[in-house]
Structures are given as structure tokens and as C-alpha cells.
Coordinates of C-alpha atoms and ligand atoms in Angstrom, one line a residue:
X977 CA 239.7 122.8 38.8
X978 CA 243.0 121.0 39.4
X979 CA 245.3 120.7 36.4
X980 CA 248.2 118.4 36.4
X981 CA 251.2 119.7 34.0
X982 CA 254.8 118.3 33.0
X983 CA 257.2 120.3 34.7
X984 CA 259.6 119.8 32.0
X985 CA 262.4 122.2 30.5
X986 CA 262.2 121.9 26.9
X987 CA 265.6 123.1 24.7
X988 CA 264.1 125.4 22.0
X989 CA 260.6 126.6 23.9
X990 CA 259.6 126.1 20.3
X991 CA 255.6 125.6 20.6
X992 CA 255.9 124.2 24.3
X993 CA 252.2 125.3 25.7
X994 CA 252.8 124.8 29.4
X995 CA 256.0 124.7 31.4
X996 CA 257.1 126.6 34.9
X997 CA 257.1 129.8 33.4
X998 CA 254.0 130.1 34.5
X999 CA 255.1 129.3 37.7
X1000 CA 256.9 133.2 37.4
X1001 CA 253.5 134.4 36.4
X1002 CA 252.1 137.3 38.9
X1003 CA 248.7 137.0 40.7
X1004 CA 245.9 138.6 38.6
X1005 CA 244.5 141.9 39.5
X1006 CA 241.1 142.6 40.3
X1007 CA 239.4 145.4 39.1
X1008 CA 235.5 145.9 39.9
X1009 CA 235.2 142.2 40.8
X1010 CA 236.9 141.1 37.2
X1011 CA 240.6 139.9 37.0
X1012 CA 243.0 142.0 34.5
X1013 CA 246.2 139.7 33.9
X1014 CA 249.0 140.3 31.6
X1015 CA 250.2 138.4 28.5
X1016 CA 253.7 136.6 28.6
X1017 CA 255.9 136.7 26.0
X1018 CA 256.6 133.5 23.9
X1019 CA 258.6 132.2 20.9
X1020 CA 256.9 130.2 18.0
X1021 CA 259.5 129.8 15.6
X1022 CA 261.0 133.8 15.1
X1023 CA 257.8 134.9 15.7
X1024 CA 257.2 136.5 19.5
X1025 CA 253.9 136.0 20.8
X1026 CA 251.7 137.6 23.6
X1027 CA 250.3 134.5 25.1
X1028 CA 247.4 135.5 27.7
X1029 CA 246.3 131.6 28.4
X1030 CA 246.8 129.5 30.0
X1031 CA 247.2 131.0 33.5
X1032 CA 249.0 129.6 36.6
X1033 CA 245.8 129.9 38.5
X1034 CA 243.2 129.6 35.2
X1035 CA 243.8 126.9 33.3
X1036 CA 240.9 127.5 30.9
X1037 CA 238.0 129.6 30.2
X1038 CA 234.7 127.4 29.1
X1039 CA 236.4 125.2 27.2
X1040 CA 239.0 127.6 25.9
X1041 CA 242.3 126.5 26.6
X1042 CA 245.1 128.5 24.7
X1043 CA 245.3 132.1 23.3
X1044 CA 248.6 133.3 21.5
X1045 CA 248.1 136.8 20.1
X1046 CA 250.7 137.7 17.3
X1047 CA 251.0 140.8 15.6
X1048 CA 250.5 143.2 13.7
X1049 CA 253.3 142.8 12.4
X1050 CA 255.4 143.6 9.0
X1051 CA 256.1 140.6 7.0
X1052 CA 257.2 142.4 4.1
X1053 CA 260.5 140.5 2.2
X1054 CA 260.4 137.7 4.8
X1055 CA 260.0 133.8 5.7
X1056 CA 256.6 135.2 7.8
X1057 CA 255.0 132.7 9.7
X1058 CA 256.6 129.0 9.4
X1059 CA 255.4 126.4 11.7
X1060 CA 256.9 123.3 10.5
X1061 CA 254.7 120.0 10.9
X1062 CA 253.2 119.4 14.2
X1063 CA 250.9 117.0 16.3
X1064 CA 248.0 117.4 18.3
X1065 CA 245.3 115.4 20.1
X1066 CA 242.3 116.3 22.5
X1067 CA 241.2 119.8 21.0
X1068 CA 240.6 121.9 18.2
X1069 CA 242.4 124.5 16.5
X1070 CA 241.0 128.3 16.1
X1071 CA 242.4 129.9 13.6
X1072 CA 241.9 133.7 13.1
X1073 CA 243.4 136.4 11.6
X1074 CA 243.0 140.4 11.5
X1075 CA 245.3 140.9 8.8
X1076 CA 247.4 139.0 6.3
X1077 CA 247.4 135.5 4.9
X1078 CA 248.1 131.9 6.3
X1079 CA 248.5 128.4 4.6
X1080 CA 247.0 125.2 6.7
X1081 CA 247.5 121.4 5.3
X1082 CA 247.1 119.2 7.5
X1083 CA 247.5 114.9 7.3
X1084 CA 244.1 114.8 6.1
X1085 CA 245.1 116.1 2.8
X1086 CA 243.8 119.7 3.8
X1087 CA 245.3 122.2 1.8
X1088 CA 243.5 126.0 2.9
X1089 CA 244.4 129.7 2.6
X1090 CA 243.2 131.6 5.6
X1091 CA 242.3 135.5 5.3
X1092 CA 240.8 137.6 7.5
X1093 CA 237.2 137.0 8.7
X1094 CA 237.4 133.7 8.0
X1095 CA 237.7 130.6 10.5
X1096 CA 240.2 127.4 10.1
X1097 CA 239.2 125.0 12.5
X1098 CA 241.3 122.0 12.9
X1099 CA 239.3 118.9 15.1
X1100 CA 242.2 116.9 16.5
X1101 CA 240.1 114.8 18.3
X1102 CA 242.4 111.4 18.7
X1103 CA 245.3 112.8 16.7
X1104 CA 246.2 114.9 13.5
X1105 CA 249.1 117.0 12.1
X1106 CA 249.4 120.0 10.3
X1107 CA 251.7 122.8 9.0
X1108 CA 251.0 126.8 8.9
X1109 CA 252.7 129.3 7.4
X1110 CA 252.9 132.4 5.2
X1111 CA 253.0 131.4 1.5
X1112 CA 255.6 132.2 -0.7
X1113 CA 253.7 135.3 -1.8
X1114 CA 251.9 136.7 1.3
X1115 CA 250.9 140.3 2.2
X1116 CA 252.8 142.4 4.1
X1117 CA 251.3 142.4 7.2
X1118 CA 250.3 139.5 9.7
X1119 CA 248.3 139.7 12.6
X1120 CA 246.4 137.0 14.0
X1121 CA 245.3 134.5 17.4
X1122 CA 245.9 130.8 17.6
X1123 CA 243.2 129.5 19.8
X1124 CA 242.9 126.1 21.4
X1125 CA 239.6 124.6 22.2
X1126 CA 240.0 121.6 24.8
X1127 CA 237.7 118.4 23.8
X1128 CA 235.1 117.2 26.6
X1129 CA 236.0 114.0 27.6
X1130 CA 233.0 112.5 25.8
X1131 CA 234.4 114.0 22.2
X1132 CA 237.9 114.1 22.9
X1133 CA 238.8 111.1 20.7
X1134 CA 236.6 112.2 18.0
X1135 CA 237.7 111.8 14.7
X1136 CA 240.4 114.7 13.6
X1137 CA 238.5 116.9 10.9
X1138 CA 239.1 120.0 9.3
X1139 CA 236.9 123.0 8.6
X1140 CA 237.3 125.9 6.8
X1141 CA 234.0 128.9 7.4
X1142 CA 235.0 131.7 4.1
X1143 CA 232.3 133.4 5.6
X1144 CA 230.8 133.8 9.2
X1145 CA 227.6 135.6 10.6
X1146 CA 228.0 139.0 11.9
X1147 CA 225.8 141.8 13.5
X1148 CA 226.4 145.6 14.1
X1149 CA 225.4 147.1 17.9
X1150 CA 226.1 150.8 18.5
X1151 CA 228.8 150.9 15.7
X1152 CA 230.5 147.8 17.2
X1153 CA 230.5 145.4 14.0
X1154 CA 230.2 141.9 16.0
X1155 CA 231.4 138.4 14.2
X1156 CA 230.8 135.1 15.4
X1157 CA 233.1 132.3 14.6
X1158 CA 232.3 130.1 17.3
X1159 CA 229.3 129.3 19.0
X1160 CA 226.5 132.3 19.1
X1161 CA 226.5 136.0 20.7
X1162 CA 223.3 138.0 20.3
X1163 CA 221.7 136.7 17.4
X1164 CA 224.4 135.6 15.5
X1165 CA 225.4 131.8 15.2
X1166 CA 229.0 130.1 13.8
X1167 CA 228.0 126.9 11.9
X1168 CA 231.7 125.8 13.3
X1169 CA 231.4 122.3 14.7
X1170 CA 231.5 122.8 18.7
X1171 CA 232.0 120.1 21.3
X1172 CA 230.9 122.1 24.1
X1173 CA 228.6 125.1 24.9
X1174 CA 231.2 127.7 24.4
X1175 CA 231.5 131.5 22.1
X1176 CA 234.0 132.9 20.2
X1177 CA 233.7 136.8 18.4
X1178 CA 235.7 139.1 16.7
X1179 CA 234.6 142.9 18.0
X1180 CA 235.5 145.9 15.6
X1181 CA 234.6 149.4 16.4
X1182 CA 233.2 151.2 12.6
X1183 CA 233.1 153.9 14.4
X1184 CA 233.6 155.7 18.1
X1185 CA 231.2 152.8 19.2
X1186 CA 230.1 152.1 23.4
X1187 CA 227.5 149.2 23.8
X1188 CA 226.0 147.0 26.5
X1189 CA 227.0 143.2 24.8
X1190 CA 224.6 141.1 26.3
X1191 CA 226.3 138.0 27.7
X1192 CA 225.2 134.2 28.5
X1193 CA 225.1 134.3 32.4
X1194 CA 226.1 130.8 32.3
X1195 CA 229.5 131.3 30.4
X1196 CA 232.8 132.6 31.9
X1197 CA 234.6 134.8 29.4
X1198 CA 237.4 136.5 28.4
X1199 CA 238.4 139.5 26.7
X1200 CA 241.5 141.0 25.4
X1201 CA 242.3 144.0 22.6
X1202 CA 243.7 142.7 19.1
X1203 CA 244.4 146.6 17.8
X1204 CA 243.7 150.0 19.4
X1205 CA 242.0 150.3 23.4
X1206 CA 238.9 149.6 24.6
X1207 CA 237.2 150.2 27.7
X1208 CA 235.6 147.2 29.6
X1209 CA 233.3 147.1 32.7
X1210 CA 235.0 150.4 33.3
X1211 CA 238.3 149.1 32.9
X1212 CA 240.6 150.4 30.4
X1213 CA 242.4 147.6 28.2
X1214 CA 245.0 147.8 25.3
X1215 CA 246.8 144.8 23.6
X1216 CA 248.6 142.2 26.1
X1217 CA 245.9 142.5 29.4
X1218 CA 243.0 140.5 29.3
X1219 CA 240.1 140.7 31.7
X1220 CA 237.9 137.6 33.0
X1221 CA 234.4 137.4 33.7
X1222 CA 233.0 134.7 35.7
X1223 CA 229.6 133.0 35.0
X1224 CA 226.9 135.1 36.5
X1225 CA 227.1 138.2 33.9
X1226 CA 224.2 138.8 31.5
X1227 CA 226.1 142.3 30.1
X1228 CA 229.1 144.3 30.0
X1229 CA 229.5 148.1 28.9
X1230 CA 232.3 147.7 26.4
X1231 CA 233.6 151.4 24.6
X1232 CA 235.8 151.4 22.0
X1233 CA 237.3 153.6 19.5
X1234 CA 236.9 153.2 15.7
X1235 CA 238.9 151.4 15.0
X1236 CA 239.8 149.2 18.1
X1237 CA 239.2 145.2 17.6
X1238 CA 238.6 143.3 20.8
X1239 CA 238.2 139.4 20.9
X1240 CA 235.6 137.4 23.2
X1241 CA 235.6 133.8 24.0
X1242 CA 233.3 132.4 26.6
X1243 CA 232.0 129.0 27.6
X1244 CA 230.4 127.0 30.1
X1245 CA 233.3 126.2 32.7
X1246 CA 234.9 122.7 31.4
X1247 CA 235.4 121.5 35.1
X1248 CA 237.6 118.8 33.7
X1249 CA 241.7 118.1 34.6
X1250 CA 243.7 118.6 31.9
X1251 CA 247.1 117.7 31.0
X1252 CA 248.6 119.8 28.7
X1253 CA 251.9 119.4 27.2
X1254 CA 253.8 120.6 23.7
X1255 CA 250.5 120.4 21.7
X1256 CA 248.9 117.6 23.6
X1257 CA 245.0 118.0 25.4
X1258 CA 244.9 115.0 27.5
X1259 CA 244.2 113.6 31.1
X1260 CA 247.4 111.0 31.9
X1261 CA 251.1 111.3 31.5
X1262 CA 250.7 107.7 29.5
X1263 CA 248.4 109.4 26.6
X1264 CA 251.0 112.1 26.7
X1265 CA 253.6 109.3 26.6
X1266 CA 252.0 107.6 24.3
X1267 CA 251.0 110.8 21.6
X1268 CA 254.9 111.4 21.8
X1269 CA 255.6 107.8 20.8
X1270 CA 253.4 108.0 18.2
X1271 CA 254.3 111.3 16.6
X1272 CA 258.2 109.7 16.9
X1273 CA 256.6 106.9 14.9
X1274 CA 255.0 108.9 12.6
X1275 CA 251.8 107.2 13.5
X1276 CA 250.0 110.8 12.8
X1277 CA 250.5 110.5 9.2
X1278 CA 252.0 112.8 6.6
X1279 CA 251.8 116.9 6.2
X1280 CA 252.5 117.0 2.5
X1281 CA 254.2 120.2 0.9
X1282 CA 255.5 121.6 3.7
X1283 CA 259.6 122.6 3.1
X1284 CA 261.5 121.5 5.7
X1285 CA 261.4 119.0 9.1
X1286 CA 258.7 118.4 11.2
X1287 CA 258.6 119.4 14.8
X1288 CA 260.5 117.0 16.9
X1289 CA 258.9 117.1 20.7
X1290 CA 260.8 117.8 23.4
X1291 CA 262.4 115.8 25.6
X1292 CA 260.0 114.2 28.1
X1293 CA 261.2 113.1 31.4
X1294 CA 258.9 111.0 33.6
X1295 CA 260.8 111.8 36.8
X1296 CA 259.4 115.5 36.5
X1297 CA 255.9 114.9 36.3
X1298 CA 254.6 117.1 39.3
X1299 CA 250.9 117.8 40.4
X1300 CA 249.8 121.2 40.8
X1301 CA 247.3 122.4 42.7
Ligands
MN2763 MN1 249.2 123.6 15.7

């Protein structure tokens, strides 16, 4: 799949998805067929971030797009998370946390408290803005993934929407305590709103658990450790390595111990060309253009409550648009 990126240096880094570092990125390893890689570090706001997609050479996986894992972390006495008002187009937002609390309000009016075990999904579709952060009163702790879903080019100018899911199916196999907040996994089924035939599942271990998860041979997946270890395929991951699975799997061993939370996301391969820039899903320079133009405009509309500026973008310079292979 070729990908097409702005090669573009931006001044803070501040929520900038896709830029050259990834040109510094190392070759993925692979283990028993499987690729391990490594997270990068990245800034959002104070917060530091292990960001494990996109990859130089692995743009997405099914139709997921984006994974920044944060946390735990202590909060305790402090701003917490503050993403100030924000634009995006051509995906959805995943929302999911592990531990703490998180405010979303969005220019639709949305106003919602996320916890854990609960989804926020956020349908950009042709445009919408939104705001997180820790509310004035929030828990100590915060630990959490922002996940980007990229829109098929049939939905991708949907109609922005917002959903909140207080409470999602879940399932336990050999003490692994499985929850589905996208898409389905053995039995269990998100009533999320999906554009694409994709999965997303939160894996706890109640106990010293080891399973065989059956899988959808016709998804690609990835998996990655939120809190403890676990042991995948026969290879041993903690938090910051992911490993990828191409299509073609119908099961994986996956060992754990209580305690240890894993996340997979899978998904028929999008075999689409994206352009991704700042927190734009699109397919030309001129709709990234364009999205810019409009979020200068305020075309996106207003993210009441929110104290303090929005987000500017980054400065976009035509004369560095590059194609990558
Ligand atoms: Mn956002």
C-alpha cells in the first residue's frame, strides 16, 4: 500500500501524527514469521506518549491507523491530560482508558466523561472538533490509548457523530477476561458504529491465564501490552513492542500473567492511500489544504467549555510534499 505523507517540520510536534521521524524508524523484527517493532516516543501536550502506529513501512493495520499508548501514569495535584480544541476529518476517534478519567466535548455539543471499560468514539467523517482532558477533579492515575480508525473512501465524508458505549460486551477464556469495543472477537460484539470490517479488544488476565484466542483469518492484527508482560505466538512482549499478524491466522497462543492487560485491533487490510497529516485522514494535499483552511476559518465549529486556545495547525508548506514509497 503506498502512502503519500507531508514531509513537513512542525514547531511544537504538538499532536503532529506523521512527519520524518518515522523516517529514523528501524526495520521491524521478525520473530516466528510475526514482526515485533518498537514504540517511538511522542509529545501531546506535557504528556509523553509511546506511539506504536503508524510505521515507516505499515501505515495501517485493517483499517486501524493510529495507536498512542499513555500511561500509567500519576496525575495526582496536576493539569493531567489537556488537549486543547482540535480538528479532524476522514476517521474516527477510539477512545479507551485502563485507568482514570477523561472529559470529551466536541462541536456537536457533546459533553462525556470517559472511565474505564467504556468506549468514546468520535465519527469525524467530513469534519468535527473536540477537546479532552482531565477534569478539574480527576483520579490520580491515568492510563489510556488514543486510537484512530481511518474512514473507507465510501464513508469517509460521513456525517461527524459521537458515541459514547458505558458498557461493552465481554467474555472470559482460560482466565483471560476479553472486552470488545469494536467490532466482534469470539462471541462477543461492540454495538460501536464501524465503517469497515475491523476488531478492537481490551485483554485482562484475572488470573495466571494462557489461551488459544481464535482470530478472523481474514484480518491482520496487532498486539501490544498496556500493563504487565505477556507472551504471544511464543514471543515475549511488555509495554512499548507491538507484534503484527498478517491475514491468514485463525489463532494465537497468548499467556499472560494476572494481571497483564494486552490490546488487539485487527481488520480486513484497508488497501487504500492515505494522507495523513496533524489530525487529517485524507487522499490529496488539496483536502489537507483545504481542512487547514477551514479549521483557520473556524469552519469546524465551536468546542464549548474548554479553558484556553484551540490548536493552531502547523505550518504547511506545499514545496515539501514528497511521495513515499
Ligand atoms: Mn483528537
Amino acid at each position: 500500500m503506498r502512502t503519500f505523507i507531508w514531509d513537513v517540520r512542525t514547531e511544537t510536534g504538538t499532536m503532529s501524527t506523521l512527519d520524518q521521524d518515522l523516517e529514523a524508524l528501524g526495520q521491524p523484527v521478525a520473530v516466528h514469521g510475526l514482526e515485533l517493532t518498537d514504540a517511538r516516543q511522542a509529545q501531546v501536550g506535557d504528556v509523553t506518549v509511546r506511539r506504536l502506529l503508524p510505521l515507516r513501512l505499515r501505515r495501517s493495520v485493517g483499517a486501524w491507523c493510529f495507536i498512542d499508548h499513555y500511561g500509567p501514569m500519576s496525575v495526582d495535584g496536576v493539569t493531567g491530560m489537556a488537549v486543547p480544541p482540535h480538528p479532524h476529518i476522514g476517521l474516527q476517534t477510539v477512545t479507551w482508558l485502563l485507568a482514570g478519567n477523561v472529559l470529551h466535548r466536541d462541536s456537536l455539543g457533546s459533553e462525556q466523561m470517559i472511565r474505564p471499560g467504556q468506549l468514546n468514539l468520535m465519527t469525524a467523517g467530513r469534519g468535527i472538533a473536540h477537546a479532552e482532558e482531565s477534569p478539574v477533579e480527576h483520579d490520580p492515575q491515568l492510563h489510556g490509548v488514543q486510537l484512530w480508525v481511518a474512514l473507507p473512501e465510501a464513508s469517509r465524508l460521513a456525517e461527524p457523530a459521537f458515541e459514547h458505549h458505558a458498557q461493552l460486551p465481554f467474555h472470559e477464556a482460560d482466565g483471560l477476561m476479553i472486552t470488545v469495543f469494536m467490532g466482534g472477537l469470539t462471541g462477543s460484539r461492540s454495538p460501536a458504529t464501524t465503517f469497515s470490517r475491523l476488531m478492537g479488544a481490551e485483554l485482562t488476565a484475572r488470573r495466571d491465564a494462557s489461551t488459544r484466542l481464535e482470530l478472523n483469518p481474514d484480518f491482520e492484527h496487532v498486539i501490544f501490552v498496556a500493563n504487565g508482560t505477556a507472551e504471544v505466538a511464543g514471543t515475549a512482549l511488555r509495554p512499548g513492542q507491538m507484534l503484527y499478524l498478517p491475514t491468514g491466522h485463525e489463532g494465537i497462543p497468548v499467556a499472560a500473567p494476572s494481571g497483564s492487560t494486552m490490546l488487539l485491533l485487527g481488520g480486513v487490510p484497508l488497501g487504500e492511500h492515505l494522507l495523513m497529516w496533524w489530525n487529517f485522514v485524507a487522499r490529496t494535499p488539496q483536502e489537507i489544504q483545504a481542512a487547514v483552511a477551514d479549521w483557520d476559518a473556524g469552519r469546524f465549529g465551536e468546542v464549548g467549555g474548554y479553558a484556553g486556545d484551540p490548536l493552531k495547525a502547523p505550518p504547511l508548506r506545499a514545496d515539501l510534499l514528497i511521495r513515499k514509497p
